[in-house]
Coordinates of C-alpha atoms in Angstrom, one line a residue:
M1 CA 0.0 0.0 0.0
A2 CA 1.5 3.4 -1.0
A3 CA 2.0 5.8 1.9
T4 CA 0.0 9.0 2.0
A5 CA 1.2 12.3 3.6
S6 CA 0.2 11.1 7.0
Q7 CA 1.7 7.6 6.6
V8 CA 5.2 6.2 6.4
S9 CA 6.3 3.0 4.7
I10 CA 8.3 0.7 7.0
T11 CA 10.2 -2.4 5.9
N12 CA 10.9 -4.9 8.7
N13 CA 14.1 -6.9 7.8
V14 CA 14.2 -8.4 11.3
G15 CA 13.2 -12.1 11.6
S16 CA 10.4 -11.3 14.0
A17 CA 7.3 -9.1 14.3
L18 CA 7.9 -5.5 15.6
A19 CA 5.7 -3.0 17.3
I20 CA 6.2 0.8 16.9
L21 CA 6.3 3.3 19.7
D22 CA 5.9 7.0 19.1
A23 CA 8.0 8.9 21.7
Y24 CA 6.6 12.4 21.9
D25 CA 5.9 15.1 24.5
P26 CA 3.5 17.8 23.1
S27 CA 4.5 20.2 25.9
T28 CA 8.1 20.6 24.7
T29 CA 9.3 24.0 23.5
P30 CA 9.6 24.1 19.6
G31 CA 13.2 24.8 18.5
A32 CA 14.7 24.1 22.0
P33 CA 16.9 21.0 22.8
E34 CA 15.1 18.3 24.7
A35 CA 16.9 16.6 27.6
T36 CA 14.2 14.0 28.0
Q37 CA 14.9 11.2 25.6
V38 CA 13.4 8.1 24.0
F39 CA 11.7 5.8 26.6
E40 CA 11.6 8.7 29.1
L41 CA 9.0 10.5 26.9
P42 CA 5.3 9.7 26.8
L43 CA 4.9 6.6 24.6
T44 CA 2.1 5.8 22.1
L45 CA 1.7 2.5 20.3
R46 CA 1.3 3.2 16.6
T47 CA -0.7 0.9 14.3
T48 CA -0.5 0.1 10.6
A49 CA -3.0 1.5 8.1
S50 CA -4.9 -1.8 8.4
G51 CA -5.1 -1.5 12.1
S52 CA -2.5 -4.1 13.1
K53 CA -0.4 -3.4 16.2
T54 CA 2.7 -5.0 14.7
I55 CA 4.6 -5.3 11.4
A56 CA 5.2 -8.9 10.5
A57 CA 8.7 -10.3 10.1
S58 CA 10.4 -9.6 6.7
S59 CA 7.6 -7.5 5.4
T60 CA 6.7 -3.9 4.4
D61 CA 3.7 -2.1 5.7
T62 CA 2.5 1.5 6.2
V63 CA 2.0 3.1 9.6
T64 CA -0.5 5.9 10.2
L65 CA 0.9 9.2 11.6
D66 CA -0.7 12.5 12.7
A67 CA -1.3 15.0 9.9
N68 CA -0.4 18.0 12.1
R69 CA 3.1 16.7 13.1
I70 CA 6.3 16.9 11.0
V71 CA 9.0 15.2 13.2
Y72 CA 8.8 11.8 14.9
D73 CA 11.0 9.7 17.2
L74 CA 9.9 6.1 16.4
I75 CA 11.1 3.2 18.4
F76 CA 10.8 -0.2 16.9
V77 CA 10.4 -2.8 19.7
R78 CA 9.9 -6.4 20.5
P79 CA 6.1 -6.6 21.2
A80 CA 6.2 -8.8 24.3
D81 CA 8.4 -6.6 26.4
L82 CA 9.1 -3.4 24.3
F83 CA 12.8 -4.2 24.1
P84 CA 14.2 -1.7 21.6
V85 CA 15.3 -3.0 18.3
Q86 CA 15.9 0.4 16.5
N87 CA 15.3 4.0 17.3
S88 CA 14.7 6.2 14.2
A89 CA 14.1 9.9 13.7
L90 CA 11.6 10.7 11.0
M91 CA 10.9 14.1 9.4
A92 CA 8.5 15.0 6.6
D93 CA 10.0 16.4 3.4
V94 CA 9.6 20.2 3.6
L95 CA 8.3 20.5 0.0
S96 CA 6.2 17.4 -0.6
G97 CA 5.2 16.7 3.0
Q98 CA 5.8 13.0 2.4
Y99 CA 7.7 10.9 4.9
P100 CA 10.7 9.0 3.6
P101 CA 10.5 5.2 3.9
L102 CA 12.1 3.6 6.9
T103 CA 13.9 0.3 7.1
V104 CA 14.6 -1.7 10.3
A105 CA 17.9 -3.4 9.6
A106 CA 18.5 -7.1 10.3
T107 CA 21.5 -6.1 12.4
S108 CA 19.5 -3.8 14.7
P109 CA 18.6 -6.3 17.4
A110 CA 22.2 -7.2 18.0
Q111 CA 23.2 -3.5 18.1
L112 CA 20.7 -2.7 20.8
S113 CA 21.6 -5.8 22.7
L114 CA 25.2 -4.6 22.6
A115 CA 24.2 -1.1 23.7
L116 CA 22.4 -2.5 26.8
S117 CA 25.5 -4.6 27.6
F118 CA 27.5 -1.4 27.4
Y119 CA 25.1 0.4 29.7
I120 CA 25.3 -2.5 32.2
N121 CA 29.1 -2.1 32.0
L122 CA 28.7 1.5 33.0
L123 CA 26.6 0.5 36.0
A124 CA 29.0 -2.1 37.1
Y125 CA 32.2 -0.1 36.5
P126 CA 31.4 3.7 36.5
T127 CA 35.0 4.5 37.4
S128 CA 36.6 2.3 34.8
T129 CA 38.8 3.7 32.0
T130 CA 36.1 2.8 29.6
A131 CA 33.5 4.8 31.5
T132 CA 35.8 7.8 32.0
Q133 CA 36.8 7.9 28.3
Y134 CA 33.1 7.5 27.3
Y135 CA 32.2 10.5 29.4
A136 CA 35.0 12.6 28.0
A137 CA 34.2 11.7 24.4
V138 CA 30.5 12.6 24.7
S139 CA 31.1 15.7 26.9
N140 CA 33.7 17.1 24.4
A141 CA 31.6 16.3 21.4
A142 CA 28.5 17.9 22.8
A143 CA 30.4 21.0 23.8
K144 CA 32.4 21.5 20.6
G145 CA 30.5 19.8 17.7
S146 CA 29.1 22.2 15.2
S147 CA 26.8 19.6 13.6
A148 CA 25.0 16.3 14.3
S149 CA 27.6 14.4 12.3
D150 CA 30.4 16.1 14.3
I151 CA 29.0 14.8 17.5
E152 CA 28.1 11.4 16.2
S153 CA 31.4 10.8 14.5
S154 CA 33.4 11.9 17.6
V155 CA 31.5 9.4 19.8
A156 CA 31.8 6.7 17.2
E157 CA 35.6 7.1 17.3
F158 CA 35.5 6.4 21.0
F159 CA 33.6 3.2 20.5
K160 CA 35.9 2.1 17.7
S161 CA 38.8 2.3 20.2
T162 CA 37.2 -0.2 22.5
T163 CA 37.6 -4.0 22.3
N164 CA 34.0 -5.1 22.7
F165 CA 31.8 -2.2 21.6
K166 CA 33.3 -1.1 18.2
T167 CA 30.0 -0.8 16.3
L168 CA 28.1 1.2 18.9
D169 CA 26.7 4.7 18.5
L170 CA 25.3 7.3 20.9
N171 CA 21.7 6.9 19.8
S172 CA 21.7 3.1 20.6
V173 CA 23.3 3.6 24.0
V174 CA 20.8 6.3 25.1
T175 CA 17.9 4.2 23.7
A176 CA 19.1 1.3 25.8
Q177 CA 19.7 3.2 29.0
T178 CA 16.3 4.9 28.9
Y179 CA 14.7 1.5 28.3
A180 CA 16.4 0.1 31.4
R181 CA 15.2 3.1 33.5
G182 CA 11.8 3.3 31.9
F183 CA 10.7 -0.3 32.6
P184 CA 11.8 -2.9 35.2
F185 CA 12.4 -5.8 32.8
I186 CA 16.2 -6.1 33.3
W187 CA 15.7 -6.5 37.0
A188 CA 13.6 -9.5 36.5
G189 CA 16.6 -11.3 35.0
F190 CA 17.3 -12.2 31.4
T191 CA 18.5 -14.8 29.0
A192 CA 21.6 -14.5 26.7
N193 CA 21.6 -11.3 24.6
F194 CA 18.4 -10.2 26.4
A195 CA 16.3 -12.6 24.2
S196 CA 13.7 -12.7 26.9
F197 CA 13.1 -11.6 30.5
N198 CA 12.1 -13.8 33.5
S199 CA 8.4 -13.7 34.5
A200 CA 9.3 -13.8 38.3
I201 CA 12.2 -13.0 40.6
T202 CA 12.8 -12.4 44.3
Y203 CA 15.5 -10.2 45.9
Y204 CA 16.4 -10.9 49.5
L205 CA 17.4 -7.7 51.3
Y206 CA 19.8 -7.4 54.3
S207 CA 21.4 -4.8 56.4
P208 CA 24.8 -5.3 58.2
G209 CA 24.7 -7.2 61.5
T210 CA 26.4 -6.1 64.6
A211 CA 29.6 -8.0 65.5
A212 CA 30.3 -8.9 69.1
S213 CA 33.2 -7.3 70.9
G214 CA 36.4 -8.8 69.7
S215 CA 34.8 -10.2 66.5
N216 CA 34.6 -8.9 62.9
T217 CA 31.8 -11.2 61.8
A218 CA 28.0 -11.2 62.3
A219 CA 25.1 -12.6 60.4
P220 CA 23.3 -9.9 58.3
T221 CA 19.9 -8.7 59.4
F222 CA 17.1 -9.8 57.1
Q223 CA 14.9 -6.8 56.2
G224 CA 12.5 -8.4 53.7
T225 CA 12.1 -9.3 50.0
L226 CA 11.2 -7.5 46.8
A227 CA 9.3 -9.8 44.5
M228 CA 8.4 -9.3 40.8
T229 CA 5.8 -11.5 39.2
R230 CA 4.5 -10.8 35.7
N231 CA 0.8 -11.2 35.0
A232 CA -0.1 -14.6 33.6
A233 CA -1.5 -13.1 30.4
P234 CA 0.2 -9.7 29.8
P235 CA -0.9 -7.7 26.8
N236 CA 1.0 -8.3 23.6
P237 CA 2.2 -5.8 22.5
A238 CA 2.9 -4.7 26.0
D239 CA 1.2 -1.5 27.2
P240 CA 3.8 1.4 27.0
T241 CA 1.9 3.4 29.6
D242 CA 2.3 0.7 32.2
R243 CA 5.8 1.5 33.5
S244 CA 5.8 -1.6 35.7
G245 CA 5.8 -3.8 32.6
A246 CA 2.8 -5.8 33.7
Y247 CA 4.7 -7.0 36.8
Q248 CA 3.1 -7.1 40.2
I249 CA 5.8 -5.8 42.4
S250 CA 5.7 -6.0 46.2
F251 CA 7.9 -5.6 49.2
T252 CA 7.4 -8.0 52.1
P253 CA 9.2 -7.1 55.4
A254 CA 10.8 -9.6 57.7
Q255 CA 7.6 -9.3 59.8
G256 CA 4.4 -7.8 58.5
A257 CA 2.2 -7.5 55.4
A258 CA 3.4 -7.0 51.8
T259 CA 3.4 -3.4 50.4
P260 CA 2.7 -2.8 46.7
M261 CA 5.6 -1.1 44.9
T262 CA 5.9 0.8 41.6
F263 CA 8.8 1.4 39.3
Q264 CA 9.4 5.1 38.7
N265 CA 12.4 6.8 37.1
G266 CA 14.5 3.7 37.5
Q267 CA 13.7 3.0 41.2
F268 CA 11.3 0.7 43.0
V269 CA 9.3 2.9 45.5
S270 CA 6.5 2.2 47.9
D271 CA 4.8 5.6 47.5
D272 CA 5.1 9.0 45.7
S273 CA 6.4 11.0 48.7
D274 CA 9.8 12.7 48.8
F275 CA 11.2 9.9 51.0
P276 CA 9.2 6.7 50.5
S277 CA 9.4 4.2 53.3
V278 CA 10.9 1.7 50.8
A279 CA 13.1 2.9 47.9
L280 CA 15.4 0.6 46.0
R281 CA 17.5 1.0 42.9
G282 CA 19.3 -1.7 40.8
T283 CA 22.8 -2.1 39.6
F284 CA 25.2 -4.9 38.8
V285 CA 28.3 -6.1 40.6
L286 CA 30.9 -8.8 40.0
K287 CA 29.7 -11.8 42.1
S288 CA 33.2 -12.6 43.4
S289 CA 33.3 -9.2 45.1
L290 CA 30.5 -10.5 47.4
T291 CA 31.4 -14.2 47.7
N292 CA 35.1 -13.7 47.6
N293 CA 35.3 -16.8 45.4
A294 CA 37.4 -16.0 42.4
S295 CA 35.6 -18.6 40.3
D296 CA 32.4 -16.5 40.5
N297 CA 33.3 -14.5 37.4
V298 CA 29.8 -13.4 36.6
I299 CA 27.8 -10.4 37.4
V300 CA 24.7 -10.4 39.6
P301 CA 21.9 -7.9 39.8
V302 CA 21.8 -6.1 43.1
L303 CA 19.2 -3.8 44.7
S304 CA 20.2 -1.3 47.3
G305 CA 18.4 1.5 49.1
T306 CA 16.4 2.0 52.2
V307 CA 13.7 0.1 54.1
N308 CA 12.1 2.2 56.8
G309 CA 15.2 4.2 57.2
V310 CA 17.6 1.3 57.2
Q311 CA 20.1 1.0 54.4
V312 CA 20.0 -2.4 52.7
M313 CA 21.4 -4.4 49.8
G314 CA 20.1 -7.6 48.3
T315 CA 20.6 -10.2 45.6
T316 CA 18.5 -13.1 44.4
T317 CA 20.5 -15.4 46.8
K318 CA 19.0 -16.0 50.2
Q319 CA 21.6 -15.8 53.0
D320 CA 21.5 -18.4 55.8
T321 CA 21.5 -16.0 58.8
S322 CA 21.3 -18.9 61.2
G323 CA 24.9 -20.0 60.4
G324 CA 28.1 -18.3 61.3
G325 CA 29.0 -16.9 57.9
G326 CA 30.9 -19.9 56.6
S327 CA 31.1 -20.9 52.9
D328 CA 27.7 -22.7 53.2
S329 CA 25.9 -19.7 54.8
G330 CA 25.9 -17.3 51.9
F331 CA 27.9 -14.5 50.5
W332 CA 31.1 -13.7 52.5
A333 CA 30.7 -10.0 52.4
F334 CA 27.2 -10.1 54.0
F335 CA 28.7 -11.7 57.1
H336 CA 31.4 -9.1 57.6
P337 CA 29.6 -6.0 58.8
T338 CA 32.5 -3.6 58.1
T339 CA 32.9 -4.8 54.5
F340 CA 29.1 -4.9 54.0
G341 CA 28.8 -1.3 55.2
Q342 CA 31.6 -0.2 53.0
Y343 CA 29.9 -1.8 49.9
L344 CA 26.6 -0.1 50.8
T345 CA 28.4 3.3 50.7
L346 CA 30.3 2.4 47.5
I347 CA 27.2 1.3 45.7
T348 CA 25.4 4.6 46.5
T349 CA 28.4 6.5 45.2
F350 CA 28.3 4.4 42.0
F351 CA 24.6 5.2 41.7
G352 CA 25.5 8.9 41.5
L353 CA 28.2 8.3 39.0
A354 CA 26.0 6.2 36.8
M355 CA 23.4 9.0 36.9
G356 CA 26.1 11.4 35.7
L357 CA 27.0 9.0 32.8
E358 CA 23.3 8.7 31.9
W359 CA 22.9 12.5 31.7
I360 CA 26.0 13.0 29.5
G361 CA 24.6 10.5 27.0
A362 CA 21.2 12.2 27.0
K363 CA 22.9 15.6 26.7
G364 CA 24.9 14.5 23.7
K365 CA 21.8 13.0 22.0
A366 CA 19.8 16.1 22.7
A367 CA 22.4 18.2 20.9
V368 CA 22.4 15.7 17.9
D369 CA 18.6 15.9 17.7
W370 CA 18.6 19.7 17.9
F371 CA 21.1 19.9 14.9
K372 CA 19.1 17.4 12.9
G373 CA 15.9 19.4 13.5
R374 CA 17.2 22.5 11.9
N375 CA 16.2 23.5 8.4
K376 CA 19.6 25.2 7.9
P377 CA 23.0 25.2 9.6
P378 CA 22.7 27.1 12.9
S379 CA 24.8 30.2 13.6
P380 CA 27.5 30.1 16.4
D381 CA 25.1 32.3 18.5
E382 CA 22.3 29.8 18.0
Q383 CA 24.6 26.9 18.9
Q384 CA 25.7 28.6 22.1
Q385 CA 22.1 29.3 23.0
M386 CA 21.3 25.6 22.6
R387 CA 24.2 24.6 24.8
D388 CA 23.2 27.2 27.5
Q389 CA 19.7 25.7 27.4
L390 CA 21.1 22.2 27.8
D391 CA 23.2 23.3 30.7
Q392 CA 20.1 24.7 32.4
Q393 CA 18.2 21.5 31.7
G394 CA 21.1 19.6 33.1
D395 CA 20.8 21.4 36.4
E396 CA 17.1 20.4 36.5
V397 CA 17.8 16.8 35.5
R398 CA 20.5 16.5 38.2
A399 CA 18.2 18.0 40.8
G400 CA 15.7 15.2 40.0
Q401 CA 18.4 12.6 40.0
Q402 CA 19.7 13.9 43.4
R403 CA 16.2 13.6 44.9
G404 CA 16.1 10.0 43.8
L405 CA 19.6 9.4 45.1
D406 CA 18.7 10.9 48.5
Q407 CA 15.9 8.4 48.9
L408 CA 18.5 5.5 48.9
G409 CA 19.9 6.2 52.3
D410 CA 23.3 7.9 52.0
R411 CA 22.8 11.7 52.1
N412 CA 26.6 12.2 51.4
A413 CA 26.3 10.7 47.9
A414 CA 25.9 13.1 45.1
V415 CA 25.2 13.3 41.4
P416 CA 28.3 15.2 40.0
D417 CA 27.7 18.1 37.6
D418 CA 29.4 18.1 34.3
A419 CA 32.6 19.8 35.4
A420 CA 33.0 17.7 38.6
M421 CA 32.4 14.4 36.9
P422 CA 36.0 13.5 36.1
A423 CA 37.2 14.3 39.6
A424 CA 34.2 12.3 41.0
Q425 CA 35.2 9.3 38.9
D426 CA 38.8 9.6 40.2
A427 CA 37.4 9.8 43.8
G428 CA 35.2 6.8 43.1
R429 CA 38.3 4.7 42.1
V430 CA 39.8 5.5 45.5
Q431 CA 36.6 4.6 47.3
A432 CA 36.4 1.3 45.3
A433 CA 40.0 0.5 46.3
D434 CA 39.2 1.3 49.9
A435 CA 36.2 -1.1 49.8
N436 CA 38.4 -3.9 48.6
N437 CA 41.1 -3.1 51.2
V438 CA 38.4 -3.2 53.9
A439 CA 37.4 -6.7 52.6
R440 CA 41.1 -7.6 52.5
G441 CA 41.5 -6.4 56.1
D442 CA 38.4 -8.4 57.2
A443 CA 39.9 -11.5 55.6
Q444 CA 43.2 -10.9 57.4
L445 CA 41.3 -10.6 60.7
D446 CA 39.7 -14.0 59.9
N447 CA 43.2 -15.3 59.4
F448 CA 44.4 -13.9 62.7
E449 CA 41.4 -15.4 64.4
A450 CA 42.1 -18.8 62.9
M451 CA 45.7 -18.6 64.0
G452 CA 44.5 -17.7 67.5
D453 CA 42.3 -20.8 67.5
Q454 CA 45.3 -23.0 66.7
V455 CA 47.4 -21.4 69.5
E456 CA 44.5 -22.0 71.9
V457 CA 44.4 -25.7 71.0
A458 CA 48.2 -26.0 71.2
A459 CA 48.2 -24.4 74.7
R460 CA 46.1 -27.3 76.1
Y461 CA 49.2 -29.4 75.7
G462 CA 51.7 -27.1 77.4
V463 CA 52.7 -23.5 77.3
N464 CA 56.3 -22.4 76.5
Q465 CA 58.0 -19.2 75.4
Q466 CA 57.7 -20.1 71.7
L467 CA 53.9 -20.4 72.1
E468 CA 53.8 -17.2 74.1
N469 CA 55.7 -15.3 71.4
V470 CA 53.4 -16.6 68.6
A471 CA 50.3 -15.7 70.7
E472 CA 51.6 -12.2 71.3
S473 CA 52.3 -11.7 67.6
V474 CA 48.8 -12.9 66.6
R475 CA 47.2 -10.6 69.2
N476 CA 49.3 -7.5 68.3
G477 CA 48.8 -8.1 64.5
A478 CA 45.0 -8.4 64.9
Q479 CA 44.7 -5.4 67.2
D480 CA 46.8 -3.2 65.0
L481 CA 44.7 -4.1 62.0
Q482 CA 41.4 -3.7 63.8
G483 CA 42.5 -0.2 64.9
A484 CA 43.1 0.8 61.3
M485 CA 39.7 -0.4 59.9
P486 CA 37.0 2.2 59.2
P487 CA 36.1 4.6 60.6
N488 CA 39.4 4.8 62.3
S489 CA 41.6 5.7 59.3
G490 CA 41.8 7.1 55.9
S491 CA 42.8 5.5 52.6
E492 CA 46.6 5.7 53.0
Q493 CA 46.5 4.4 56.6
L494 CA 44.2 1.6 55.6
Q495 CA 46.5 0.6 52.7
G496 CA 49.5 0.7 55.0
A497 CA 47.7 -1.4 57.6
V498 CA 46.7 -4.2 55.3
E499 CA 50.1 -4.3 53.8
Q500 CA 51.7 -4.6 57.3
A501 CA 49.1 -7.2 58.2
A502 CA 50.1 -9.3 55.2
N503 CA 53.8 -9.1 56.3
N504 CA 52.8 -10.0 59.9
I505 CA 50.8 -13.0 58.7
A506 CA 53.7 -14.2 56.5
D507 CA 56.1 -13.9 59.5
I508 CA 53.7 -15.8 61.9
K509 CA 52.8 -18.7 59.6
P510 CA 56.0 -20.7 59.9
Q511 CA 56.3 -20.0 63.6
L512 CA 52.7 -21.2 64.1
S513 CA 53.3 -24.3 61.9
E514 CA 56.2 -25.2 64.2
V515 CA 54.1 -24.8 67.3
V516 CA 51.4 -27.0 65.9
S517 CA 53.9 -29.6 64.7
N518 CA 55.4 -29.8 68.2
V519 CA 52.1 -31.1 69.7
E520 CA 50.8 -32.9 66.6
N521 CA 51.3 -36.4 67.9
E522 CA 49.6 -35.5 71.2
L523 CA 46.4 -34.1 69.8
S524 CA 43.1 -35.7 70.6
A525 CA 40.9 -36.5 67.6
G526 CA 38.6 -33.6 68.4
D527 CA 41.5 -31.1 68.8
A528 CA 43.1 -32.4 65.6
A529 CA 39.8 -31.8 63.8
D530 CA 39.7 -28.3 65.2
I531 CA 43.2 -27.6 64.0
K532 CA 42.4 -28.8 60.6
A533 CA 39.3 -26.8 60.4
S534 CA 41.0 -23.6 61.5
Q535 CA 43.8 -24.2 59.0
Q536 CA 41.2 -24.5 56.2
V537 CA 39.7 -21.1 57.4
Q538 CA 43.2 -19.7 57.4
A539 CA 43.9 -20.8 53.8
E540 CA 40.6 -19.5 52.6
A541 CA 41.2 -16.2 54.3
E542 CA 44.6 -15.9 52.8
Q543 CA 43.2 -16.5 49.3
I544 CA 40.5 -13.9 49.8
A545 CA 43.0 -11.3 51.0
E546 CA 45.1 -11.9 47.9
D547 CA 42.1 -11.6 45.6
R548 CA 41.0 -8.4 47.3
A549 CA 44.5 -6.9 47.1
K550 CA 44.4 -7.5 43.4
A551 CA 40.9 -6.1 43.1
A552 CA 42.0 -2.9 45.0
E553 CA 44.9 -2.4 42.6
E554 CA 42.6 -2.9 39.6
A555 CA 40.1 -0.4 41.0
S556 CA 42.8 2.2 41.5
D557 CA 44.0 1.6 37.9
G558 CA 40.4 2.0 36.4
E559 CA 40.2 -1.6 35.2
G560 CA 36.9 -3.3 34.4
G561 CA 34.2 -2.6 31.9
E562 CA 36.4 -3.6 28.9
G563 CA 39.1 -6.0 29.5
E564 CA 36.9 -7.6 32.2
D565 CA 33.6 -7.5 30.5
P566 CA 30.9 -8.7 32.9
I567 CA 28.5 -9.7 30.2
E568 CA 31.2 -12.0 28.7
G569 CA 31.5 -13.6 32.1
G570 CA 27.8 -14.2 32.2
V571 CA 24.9 -13.1 34.4
D572 CA 23.8 -15.0 37.4
V573 CA 20.3 -14.3 38.7

């Protein structure tokens, strides 16, 4: 069917049916740049001229448009979950009024899947070299580009310099990030390449426990669950006005009745107040940073925020709070309150940095769209006016982001402005290194405790000066390290303390081995088993400390997000 002036011909070269969303806010100011982008805009499902809500695979059809509009932002999506396949700008010819035909390329689904992978990399590693270079590339292009092609080509050059994301463009990344914030699908878990999303998932939320005097471990406090369950027969195509994606979302406290939740601006909230009683936001972390098992080289979705004023974090793994935090209890970090607390603070900082990265992408795309919407090349004065308007809108966007960040429990966390972002990313690297050094210190304290247990068993078979010397070294090493753990010291003191603890442990190990060897033939079966168990704890703690030392160094160097692509490692939900 030939397209009329209020229709556009669309060819779907993808091997599956597609729905078409019209992203449009009629209240926007004509001629001004628009910071609100793609899935953040009001969405309308467009139909074909025959009334169909989808365009069949490998076919061409016409889509009816509004006769009184000239410019469109059309998003071609997977009908079941509105996953973006291609985002296309469309403008009627100024003379004929006809819309040029559009084609959805067969390669588009892979491009958007890659874009969402990149966005998840930014969430997991907002201080990585990849993230800092992306920010610099888009920021410079938006500030200096004198045309849409200038900006797009500058950002494309950045992507070409990467290992895993060479084909990406700014439009795809912003489309993907606004989808992830506009609907909760990715927090339900997904299959490879985001081919589908899970229909149900549960997150188990915890706050740090309180360690007894003389101990660095405690079971976390269970605060409740957040559950997502999609309706049994959701509409297909999905309803773009339902920002919960047809999921029934609820928070159930440790004690009490469930509370309905909604998904708004990328966060799960219990109500529309400035400070909801429950407010949670998602991100991704490397699983090994929580389990301290190097083989867990996959990322896991994490929710963090506040539950009735208590800061929490949770994954889809239920922790056994009845145990003592051993390998069978759950994630190592959850059972070490100091490490757990440090991660809570770090994740909130990363939320703020991720928001800054989201804004710079939106700002760059807004500038591109503004240039493309001009009938003639804009003058330098007009370009500067556009940039001034975007800066003003950026202040408004950041104010809204900061309100969301404040709901998550750490009032010291901030969304950096454009000028402060590079320094904030540098500071985030230091904070990430500190978090890993705290985990390293906690593992070293576990090691000292295991050593102390062996000394205690050996003492049952006689005390001598050698045993006394080892006991004193263990005690002094543990106390010195404990005194340097947060909040007692800064980054440099903490770094020095964990390095000294590593030296102390290395010095004590052979002495302790000799002490145990001296009584080995006298040990009862029970004491021998206790020695063996504590030696196993000691070995595990030593490996954890080594892994965290390496992670701290990598965080300082800005690694992650490219050479250590979490999507390549897989996703564990």
